[in-house]
PDB file of C-alpha atoms in Angstrom:
ATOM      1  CA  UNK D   1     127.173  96.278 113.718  1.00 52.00           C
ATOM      2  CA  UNK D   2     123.053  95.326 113.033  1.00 64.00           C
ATOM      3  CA  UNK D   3     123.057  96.388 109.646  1.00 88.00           C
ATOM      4  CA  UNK D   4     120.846  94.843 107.057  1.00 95.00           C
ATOM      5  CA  UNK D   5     121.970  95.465 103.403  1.00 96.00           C
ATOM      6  CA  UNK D   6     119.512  94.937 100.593  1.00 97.00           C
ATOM      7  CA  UNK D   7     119.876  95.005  97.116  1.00 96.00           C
ATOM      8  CA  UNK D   8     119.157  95.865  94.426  1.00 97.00           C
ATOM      9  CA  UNK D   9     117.003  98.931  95.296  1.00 96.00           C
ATOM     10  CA  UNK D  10     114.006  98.409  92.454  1.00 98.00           C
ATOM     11  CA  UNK D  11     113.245  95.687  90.335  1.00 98.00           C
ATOM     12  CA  UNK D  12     111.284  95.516  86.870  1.00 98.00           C
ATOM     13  CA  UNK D  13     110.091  91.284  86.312  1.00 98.00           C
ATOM     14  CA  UNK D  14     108.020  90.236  83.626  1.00 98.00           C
ATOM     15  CA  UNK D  15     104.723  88.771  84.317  1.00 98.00           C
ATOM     16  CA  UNK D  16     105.991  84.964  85.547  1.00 98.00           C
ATOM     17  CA  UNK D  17     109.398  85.496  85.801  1.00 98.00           C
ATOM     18  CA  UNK D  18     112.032  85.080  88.916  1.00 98.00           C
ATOM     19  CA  UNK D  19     111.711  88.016  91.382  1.00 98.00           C
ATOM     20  CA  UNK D  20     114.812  87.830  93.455  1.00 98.00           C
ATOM     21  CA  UNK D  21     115.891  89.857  96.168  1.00 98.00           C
ATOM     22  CA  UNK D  22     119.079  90.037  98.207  1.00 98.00           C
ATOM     23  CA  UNK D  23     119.773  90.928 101.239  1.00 98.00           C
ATOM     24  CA  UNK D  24     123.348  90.539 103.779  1.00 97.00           C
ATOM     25  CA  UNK D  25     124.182  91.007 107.402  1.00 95.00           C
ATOM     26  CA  UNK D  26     127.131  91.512 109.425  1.00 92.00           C
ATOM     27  CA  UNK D  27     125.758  90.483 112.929  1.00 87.00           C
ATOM     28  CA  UNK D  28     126.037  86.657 113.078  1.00 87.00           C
ATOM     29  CA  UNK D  29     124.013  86.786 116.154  1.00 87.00           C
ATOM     30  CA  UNK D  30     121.078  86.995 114.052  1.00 90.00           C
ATOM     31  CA  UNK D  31     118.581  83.858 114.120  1.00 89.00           C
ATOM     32  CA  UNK D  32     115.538  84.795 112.473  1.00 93.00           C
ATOM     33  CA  UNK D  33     115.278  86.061 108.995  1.00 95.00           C
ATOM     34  CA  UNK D  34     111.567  87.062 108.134  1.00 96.00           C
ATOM     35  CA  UNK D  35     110.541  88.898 104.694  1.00 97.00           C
ATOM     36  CA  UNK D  36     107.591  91.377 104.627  1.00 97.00           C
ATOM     37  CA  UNK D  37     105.447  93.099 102.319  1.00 98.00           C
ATOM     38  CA  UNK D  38     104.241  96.347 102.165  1.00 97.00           C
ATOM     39  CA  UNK D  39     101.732  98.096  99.796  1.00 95.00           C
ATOM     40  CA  UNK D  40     101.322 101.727  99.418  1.00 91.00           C
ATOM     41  CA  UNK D  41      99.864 103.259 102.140  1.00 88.00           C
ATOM     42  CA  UNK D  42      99.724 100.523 104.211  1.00 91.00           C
ATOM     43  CA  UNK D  43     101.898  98.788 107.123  1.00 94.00           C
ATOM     44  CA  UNK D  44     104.150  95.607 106.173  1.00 96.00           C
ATOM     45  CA  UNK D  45     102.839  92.183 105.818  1.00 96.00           C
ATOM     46  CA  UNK D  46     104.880  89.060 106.986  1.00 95.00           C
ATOM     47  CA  UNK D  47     105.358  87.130 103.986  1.00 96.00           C
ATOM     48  CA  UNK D  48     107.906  84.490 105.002  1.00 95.00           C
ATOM     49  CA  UNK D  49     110.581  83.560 107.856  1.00 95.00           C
ATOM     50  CA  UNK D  50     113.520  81.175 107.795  1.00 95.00           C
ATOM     51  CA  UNK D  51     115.642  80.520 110.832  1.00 92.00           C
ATOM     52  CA  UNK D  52     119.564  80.446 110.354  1.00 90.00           C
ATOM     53  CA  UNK D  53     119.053  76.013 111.053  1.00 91.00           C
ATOM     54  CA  UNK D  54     117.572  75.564 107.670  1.00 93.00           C
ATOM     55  CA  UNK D  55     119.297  76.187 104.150  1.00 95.00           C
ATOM     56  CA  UNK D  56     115.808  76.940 101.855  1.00 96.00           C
ATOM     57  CA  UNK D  57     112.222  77.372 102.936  1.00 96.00           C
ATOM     58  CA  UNK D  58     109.436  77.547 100.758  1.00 97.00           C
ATOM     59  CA  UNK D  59     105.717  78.802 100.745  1.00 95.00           C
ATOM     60  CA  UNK D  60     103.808  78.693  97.350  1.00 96.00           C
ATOM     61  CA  UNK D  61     105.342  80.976  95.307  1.00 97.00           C
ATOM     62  CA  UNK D  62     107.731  82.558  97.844  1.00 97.00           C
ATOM     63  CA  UNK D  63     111.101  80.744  98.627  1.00 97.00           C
ATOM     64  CA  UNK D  64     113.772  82.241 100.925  1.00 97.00           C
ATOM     65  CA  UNK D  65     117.816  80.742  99.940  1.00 96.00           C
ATOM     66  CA  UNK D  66     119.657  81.216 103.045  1.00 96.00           C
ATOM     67  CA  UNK D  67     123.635  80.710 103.042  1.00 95.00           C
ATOM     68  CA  UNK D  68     124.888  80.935 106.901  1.00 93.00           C
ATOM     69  CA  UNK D  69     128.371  81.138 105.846  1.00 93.00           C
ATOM     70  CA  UNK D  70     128.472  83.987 103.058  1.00 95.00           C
ATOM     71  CA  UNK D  71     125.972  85.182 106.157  1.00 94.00           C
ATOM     72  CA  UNK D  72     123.435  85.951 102.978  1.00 96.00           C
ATOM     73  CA  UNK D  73     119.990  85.041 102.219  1.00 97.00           C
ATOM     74  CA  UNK D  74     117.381  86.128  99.432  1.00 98.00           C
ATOM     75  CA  UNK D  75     113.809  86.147  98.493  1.00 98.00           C
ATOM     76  CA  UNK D  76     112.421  84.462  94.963  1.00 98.00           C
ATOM     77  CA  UNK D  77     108.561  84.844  93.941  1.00 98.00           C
ATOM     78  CA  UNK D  78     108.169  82.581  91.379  1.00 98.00           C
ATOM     79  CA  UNK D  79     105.641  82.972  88.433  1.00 98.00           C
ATOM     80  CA  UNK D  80     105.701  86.469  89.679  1.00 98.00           C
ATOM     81  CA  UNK D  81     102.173  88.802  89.285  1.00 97.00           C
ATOM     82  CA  UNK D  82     101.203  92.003  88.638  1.00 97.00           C
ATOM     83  CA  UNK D  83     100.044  91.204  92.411  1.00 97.00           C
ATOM     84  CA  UNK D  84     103.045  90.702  93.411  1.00 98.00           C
ATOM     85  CA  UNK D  85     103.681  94.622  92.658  1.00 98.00           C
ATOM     86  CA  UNK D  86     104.723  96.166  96.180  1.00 97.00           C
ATOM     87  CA  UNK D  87     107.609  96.895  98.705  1.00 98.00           C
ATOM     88  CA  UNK D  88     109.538  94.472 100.144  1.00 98.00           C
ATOM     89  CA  UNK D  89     112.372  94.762 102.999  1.00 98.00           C
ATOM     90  CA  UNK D  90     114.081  91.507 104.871  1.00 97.00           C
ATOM     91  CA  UNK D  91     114.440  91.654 108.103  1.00 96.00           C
ATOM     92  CA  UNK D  92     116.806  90.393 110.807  1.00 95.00           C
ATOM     93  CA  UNK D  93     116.226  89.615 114.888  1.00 91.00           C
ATOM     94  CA  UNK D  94     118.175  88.060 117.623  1.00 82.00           C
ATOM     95  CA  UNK D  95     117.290  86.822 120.809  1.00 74.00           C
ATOM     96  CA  UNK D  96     114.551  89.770 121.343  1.00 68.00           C
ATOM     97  CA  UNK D  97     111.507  91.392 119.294  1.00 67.00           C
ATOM     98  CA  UNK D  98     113.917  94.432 117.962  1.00 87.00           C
ATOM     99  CA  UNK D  99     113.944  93.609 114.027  1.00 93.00           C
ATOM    100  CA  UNK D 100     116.432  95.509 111.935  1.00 94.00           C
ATOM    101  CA  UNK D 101     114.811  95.991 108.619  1.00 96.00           C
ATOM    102  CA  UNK D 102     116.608  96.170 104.798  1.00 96.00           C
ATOM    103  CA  UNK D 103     116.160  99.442 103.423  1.00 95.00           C
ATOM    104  CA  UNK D 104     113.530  97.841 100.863  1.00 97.00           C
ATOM    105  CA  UNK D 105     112.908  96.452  97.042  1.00 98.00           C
ATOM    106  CA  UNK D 106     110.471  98.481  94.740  1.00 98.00           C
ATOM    107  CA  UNK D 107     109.350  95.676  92.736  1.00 98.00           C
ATOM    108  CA  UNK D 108     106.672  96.276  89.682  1.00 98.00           C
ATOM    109  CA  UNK D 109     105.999  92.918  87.259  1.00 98.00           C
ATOM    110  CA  UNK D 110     104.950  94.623  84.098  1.00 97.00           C
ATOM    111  CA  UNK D 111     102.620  92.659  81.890  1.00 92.00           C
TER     112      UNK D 111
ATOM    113  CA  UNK K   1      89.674  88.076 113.678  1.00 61.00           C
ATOM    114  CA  UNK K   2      91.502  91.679 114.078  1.00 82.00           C
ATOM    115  CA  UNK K   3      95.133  92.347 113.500  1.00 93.00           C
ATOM    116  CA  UNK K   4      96.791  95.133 114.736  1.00 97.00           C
ATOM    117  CA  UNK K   5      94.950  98.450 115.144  1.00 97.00           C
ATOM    118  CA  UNK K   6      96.155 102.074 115.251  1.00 98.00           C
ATOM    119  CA  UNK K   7      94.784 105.304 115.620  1.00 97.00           C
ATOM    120  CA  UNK K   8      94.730 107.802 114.267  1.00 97.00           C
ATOM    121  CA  UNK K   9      95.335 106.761 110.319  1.00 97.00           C
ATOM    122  CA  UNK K  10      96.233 110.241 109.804  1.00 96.00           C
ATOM    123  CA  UNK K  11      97.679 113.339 111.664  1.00 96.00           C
ATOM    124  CA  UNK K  12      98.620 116.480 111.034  1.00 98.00           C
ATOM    125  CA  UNK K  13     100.677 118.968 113.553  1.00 98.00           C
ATOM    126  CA  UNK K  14     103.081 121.806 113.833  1.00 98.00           C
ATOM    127  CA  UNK K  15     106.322 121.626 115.164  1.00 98.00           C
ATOM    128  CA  UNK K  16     107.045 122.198 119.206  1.00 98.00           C
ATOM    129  CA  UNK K  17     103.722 120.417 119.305  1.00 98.00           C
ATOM    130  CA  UNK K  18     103.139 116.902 121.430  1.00 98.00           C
ATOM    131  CA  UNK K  19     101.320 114.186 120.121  1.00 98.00           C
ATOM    132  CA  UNK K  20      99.847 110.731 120.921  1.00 98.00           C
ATOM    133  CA  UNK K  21      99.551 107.454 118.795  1.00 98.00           C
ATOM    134  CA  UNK K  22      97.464 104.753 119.692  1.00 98.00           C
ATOM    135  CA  UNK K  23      97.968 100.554 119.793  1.00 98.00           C
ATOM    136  CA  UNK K  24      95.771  98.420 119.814  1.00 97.00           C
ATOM    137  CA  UNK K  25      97.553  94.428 119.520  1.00 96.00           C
ATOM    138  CA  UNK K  26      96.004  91.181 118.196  1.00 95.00           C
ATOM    139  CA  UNK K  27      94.096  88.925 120.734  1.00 94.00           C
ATOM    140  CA  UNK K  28      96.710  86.998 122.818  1.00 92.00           C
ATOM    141  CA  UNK K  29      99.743  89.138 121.875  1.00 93.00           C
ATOM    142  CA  UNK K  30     101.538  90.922 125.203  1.00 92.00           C
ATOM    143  CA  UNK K  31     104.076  92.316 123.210  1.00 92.00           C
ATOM    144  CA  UNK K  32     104.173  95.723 121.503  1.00 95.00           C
ATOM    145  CA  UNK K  33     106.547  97.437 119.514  1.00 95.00           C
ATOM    146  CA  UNK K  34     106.823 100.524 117.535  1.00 97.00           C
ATOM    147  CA  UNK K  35     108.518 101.526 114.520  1.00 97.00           C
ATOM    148  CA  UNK K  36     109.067 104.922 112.837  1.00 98.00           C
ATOM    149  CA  UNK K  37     109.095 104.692 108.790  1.00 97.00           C
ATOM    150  CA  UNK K  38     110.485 107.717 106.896  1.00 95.00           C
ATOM    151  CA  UNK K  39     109.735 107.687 103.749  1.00 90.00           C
ATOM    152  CA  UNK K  40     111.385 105.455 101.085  1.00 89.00           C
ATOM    153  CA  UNK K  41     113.297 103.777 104.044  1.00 92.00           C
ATOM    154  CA  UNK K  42     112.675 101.062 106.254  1.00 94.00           C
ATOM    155  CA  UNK K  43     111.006 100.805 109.723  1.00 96.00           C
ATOM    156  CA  UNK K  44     113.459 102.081 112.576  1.00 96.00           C
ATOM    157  CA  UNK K  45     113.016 100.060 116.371  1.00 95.00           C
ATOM    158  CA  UNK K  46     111.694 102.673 118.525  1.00 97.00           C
ATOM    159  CA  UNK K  47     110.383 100.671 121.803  1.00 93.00           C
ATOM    160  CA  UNK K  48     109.526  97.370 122.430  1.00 93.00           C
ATOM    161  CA  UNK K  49     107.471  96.494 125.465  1.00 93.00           C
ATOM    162  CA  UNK K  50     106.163  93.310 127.019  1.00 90.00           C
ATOM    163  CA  UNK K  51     103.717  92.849 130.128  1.00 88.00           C
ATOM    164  CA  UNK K  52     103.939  96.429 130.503  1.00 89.00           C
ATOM    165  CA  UNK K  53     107.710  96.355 130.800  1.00 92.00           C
ATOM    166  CA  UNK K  54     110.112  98.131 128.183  1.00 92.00           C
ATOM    167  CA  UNK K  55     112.112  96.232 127.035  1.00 90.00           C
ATOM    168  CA  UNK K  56     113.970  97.613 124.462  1.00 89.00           C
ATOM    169  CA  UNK K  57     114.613 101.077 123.032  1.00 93.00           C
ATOM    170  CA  UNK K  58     115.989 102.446 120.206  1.00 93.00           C
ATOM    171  CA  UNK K  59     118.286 104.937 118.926  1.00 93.00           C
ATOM    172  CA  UNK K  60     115.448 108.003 119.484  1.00 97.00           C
ATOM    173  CA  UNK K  61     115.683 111.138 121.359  1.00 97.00           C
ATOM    174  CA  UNK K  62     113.824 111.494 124.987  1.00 96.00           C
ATOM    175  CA  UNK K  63     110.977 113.335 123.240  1.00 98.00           C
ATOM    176  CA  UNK K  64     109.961 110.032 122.053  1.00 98.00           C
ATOM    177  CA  UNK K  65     108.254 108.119 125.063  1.00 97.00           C
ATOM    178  CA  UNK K  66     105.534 104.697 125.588  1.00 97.00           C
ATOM    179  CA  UNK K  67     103.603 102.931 127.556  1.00 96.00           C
ATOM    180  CA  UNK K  68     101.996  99.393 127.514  1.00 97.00           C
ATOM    181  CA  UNK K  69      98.198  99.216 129.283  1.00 96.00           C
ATOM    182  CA  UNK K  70      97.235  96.462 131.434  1.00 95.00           C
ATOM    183  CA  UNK K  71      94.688  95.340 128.654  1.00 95.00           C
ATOM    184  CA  UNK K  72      98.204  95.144 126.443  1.00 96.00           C
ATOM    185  CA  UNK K  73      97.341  98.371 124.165  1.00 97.00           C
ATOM    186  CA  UNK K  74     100.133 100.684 124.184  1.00 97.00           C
ATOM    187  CA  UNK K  75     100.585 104.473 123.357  1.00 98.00           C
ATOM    188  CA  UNK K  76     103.190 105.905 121.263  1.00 98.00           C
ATOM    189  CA  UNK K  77     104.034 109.917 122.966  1.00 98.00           C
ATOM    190  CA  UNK K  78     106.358 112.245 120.599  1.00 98.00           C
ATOM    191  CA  UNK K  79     106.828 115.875 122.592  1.00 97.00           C
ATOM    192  CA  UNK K  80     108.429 119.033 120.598  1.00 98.00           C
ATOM    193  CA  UNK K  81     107.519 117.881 117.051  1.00 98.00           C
ATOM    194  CA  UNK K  82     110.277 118.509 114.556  1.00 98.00           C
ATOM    195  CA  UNK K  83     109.908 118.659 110.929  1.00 97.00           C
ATOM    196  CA  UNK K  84     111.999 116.046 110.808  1.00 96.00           C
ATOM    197  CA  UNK K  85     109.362 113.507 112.731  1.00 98.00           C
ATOM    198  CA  UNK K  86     107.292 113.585 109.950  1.00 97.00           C
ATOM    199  CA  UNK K  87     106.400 109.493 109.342  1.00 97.00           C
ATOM    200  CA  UNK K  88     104.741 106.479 109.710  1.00 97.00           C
ATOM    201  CA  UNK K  89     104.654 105.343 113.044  1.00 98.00           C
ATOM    202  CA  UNK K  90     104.125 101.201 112.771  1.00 98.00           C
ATOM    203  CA  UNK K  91     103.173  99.058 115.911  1.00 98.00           C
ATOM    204  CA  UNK K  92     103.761  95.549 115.745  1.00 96.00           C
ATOM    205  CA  UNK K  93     102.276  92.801 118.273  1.00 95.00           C
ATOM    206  CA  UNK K  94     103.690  89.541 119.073  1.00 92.00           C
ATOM    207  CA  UNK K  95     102.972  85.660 121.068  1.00 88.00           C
ATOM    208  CA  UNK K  96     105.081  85.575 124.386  1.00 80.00           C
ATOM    209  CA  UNK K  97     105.680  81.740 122.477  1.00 80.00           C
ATOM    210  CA  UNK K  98     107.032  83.703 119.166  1.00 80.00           C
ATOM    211  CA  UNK K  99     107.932  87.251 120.192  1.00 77.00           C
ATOM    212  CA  UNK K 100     110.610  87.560 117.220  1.00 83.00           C
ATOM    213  CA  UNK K 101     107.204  87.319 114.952  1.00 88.00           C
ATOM    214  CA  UNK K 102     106.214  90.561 114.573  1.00 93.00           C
ATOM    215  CA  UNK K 103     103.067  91.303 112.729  1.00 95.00           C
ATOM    216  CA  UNK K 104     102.108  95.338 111.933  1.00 96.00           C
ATOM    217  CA  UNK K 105      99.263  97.345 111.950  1.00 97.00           C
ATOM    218  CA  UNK K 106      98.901  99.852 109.059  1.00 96.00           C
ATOM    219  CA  UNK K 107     100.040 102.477 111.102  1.00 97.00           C
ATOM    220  CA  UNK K 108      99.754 106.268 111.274  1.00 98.00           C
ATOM    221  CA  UNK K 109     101.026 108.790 109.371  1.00 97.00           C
ATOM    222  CA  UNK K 110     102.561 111.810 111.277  1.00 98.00           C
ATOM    223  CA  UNK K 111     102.877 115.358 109.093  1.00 97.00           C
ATOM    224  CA  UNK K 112     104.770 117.942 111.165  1.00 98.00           C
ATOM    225  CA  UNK K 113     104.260 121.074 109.317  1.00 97.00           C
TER     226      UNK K 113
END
């Protein structure tokens, strides 16, 4: 089984608060883990990647939490910005280019 | 420099109908894959190809077809248009060093009326 479960579905964060996001997967063939971002009307943006090796990776405000054995890992935006408003599905990929995507976080940081 | 390209941003058709979608990759990327996004889900693998080769395909009827050009730019064909095809159709280019990093164009959106 590929499938990528992602949770929760939408998400309301204050303006600089903890965005998290939460995603699982069954396959434990998967060995890349990348997060993307996608804006109305427009395609997805590679935000961040971690690799199944490494147990936290961090980019400015963006830090993916990976945990191999509960076969888990999850997406924070810190100090998170109106910005930061958009779409956002994990992803998972083994061995090839075929990524099996999340089926997505709304996420709106109100003011 | 460019990322991703796709044309047309927008079509409209009517079912039974055949259309074409257009790919365009980032400099230095042999690798093309496309994606079908329905909306308020995520993108579903269609094809993947690299140097001209598929090399994967997804869980899509025969209608759906590709091809990868020898400049790397691929087409996306869809024959007998259901409502149901109604999308956006995302192609993602990759490095033959880093093929599982996939970065998208903005895709185009597919109305079957």
């Amino acid at each position: 089984q590929q499938q990528v479960k992602q949770s929760p579905q939408s998400l309301i964060v204050q303006k600089g608060g903890i965005s998290i996001i939460n995603c699982a997967y069954e396959n434990t063939a998967f060995d890349y883990f990348p997060w993307y971002q996608q804006f109305p009307g427009k395609g997805p943006a590679l935000l961040i990647a971690i690799r199944p090796d490494v147990s936290e990776k961090k980019e400015g405000r963006f830090t993916i939490s990976f945990n191999k054995s509960a076969k888990q890992f999850s997406l924070h935006i810190m100090d998170s910005q109106p910005g930061d408003s958009a779409t956002y599905f994990c992803a998972a990929n083994f061995g090839n280019e075929k990524l099996t995507f999340g089926t997505g976080t709304r996420l709106t940081i109100i003011p | 420099d460019a990322g991703v390209t796709q044309s047309p941003t927008h079509l409209i058709k009517t079912r039974g109908q055949h259309v074409t979608l257009r790919c365009s990759p980032i400099s230095g990327h042999k690798s093309v894959s496309w994606y079908q996004q329905v909306l308020g889900q995520g993108p579903q693998f269609i094809f993947q190809y690299y140097e001209k080769e598929e090399r994967g395909r997804g869980n899509f009827p025969d209608r759906f077809s590709a091809r990868q050009f020898p400049n790397y730019s691929s087409e996306l064909n869809v024959n007998a248009l259901l409502l149901g095809d109604s999308a956006l159709y995302l192609c993602a280019s990759s490095l033959p060093s880093l093929r599982e990093t996939q970065y998208f164009g903005p895709g185009t959106r597919l109305l079957v009326l």
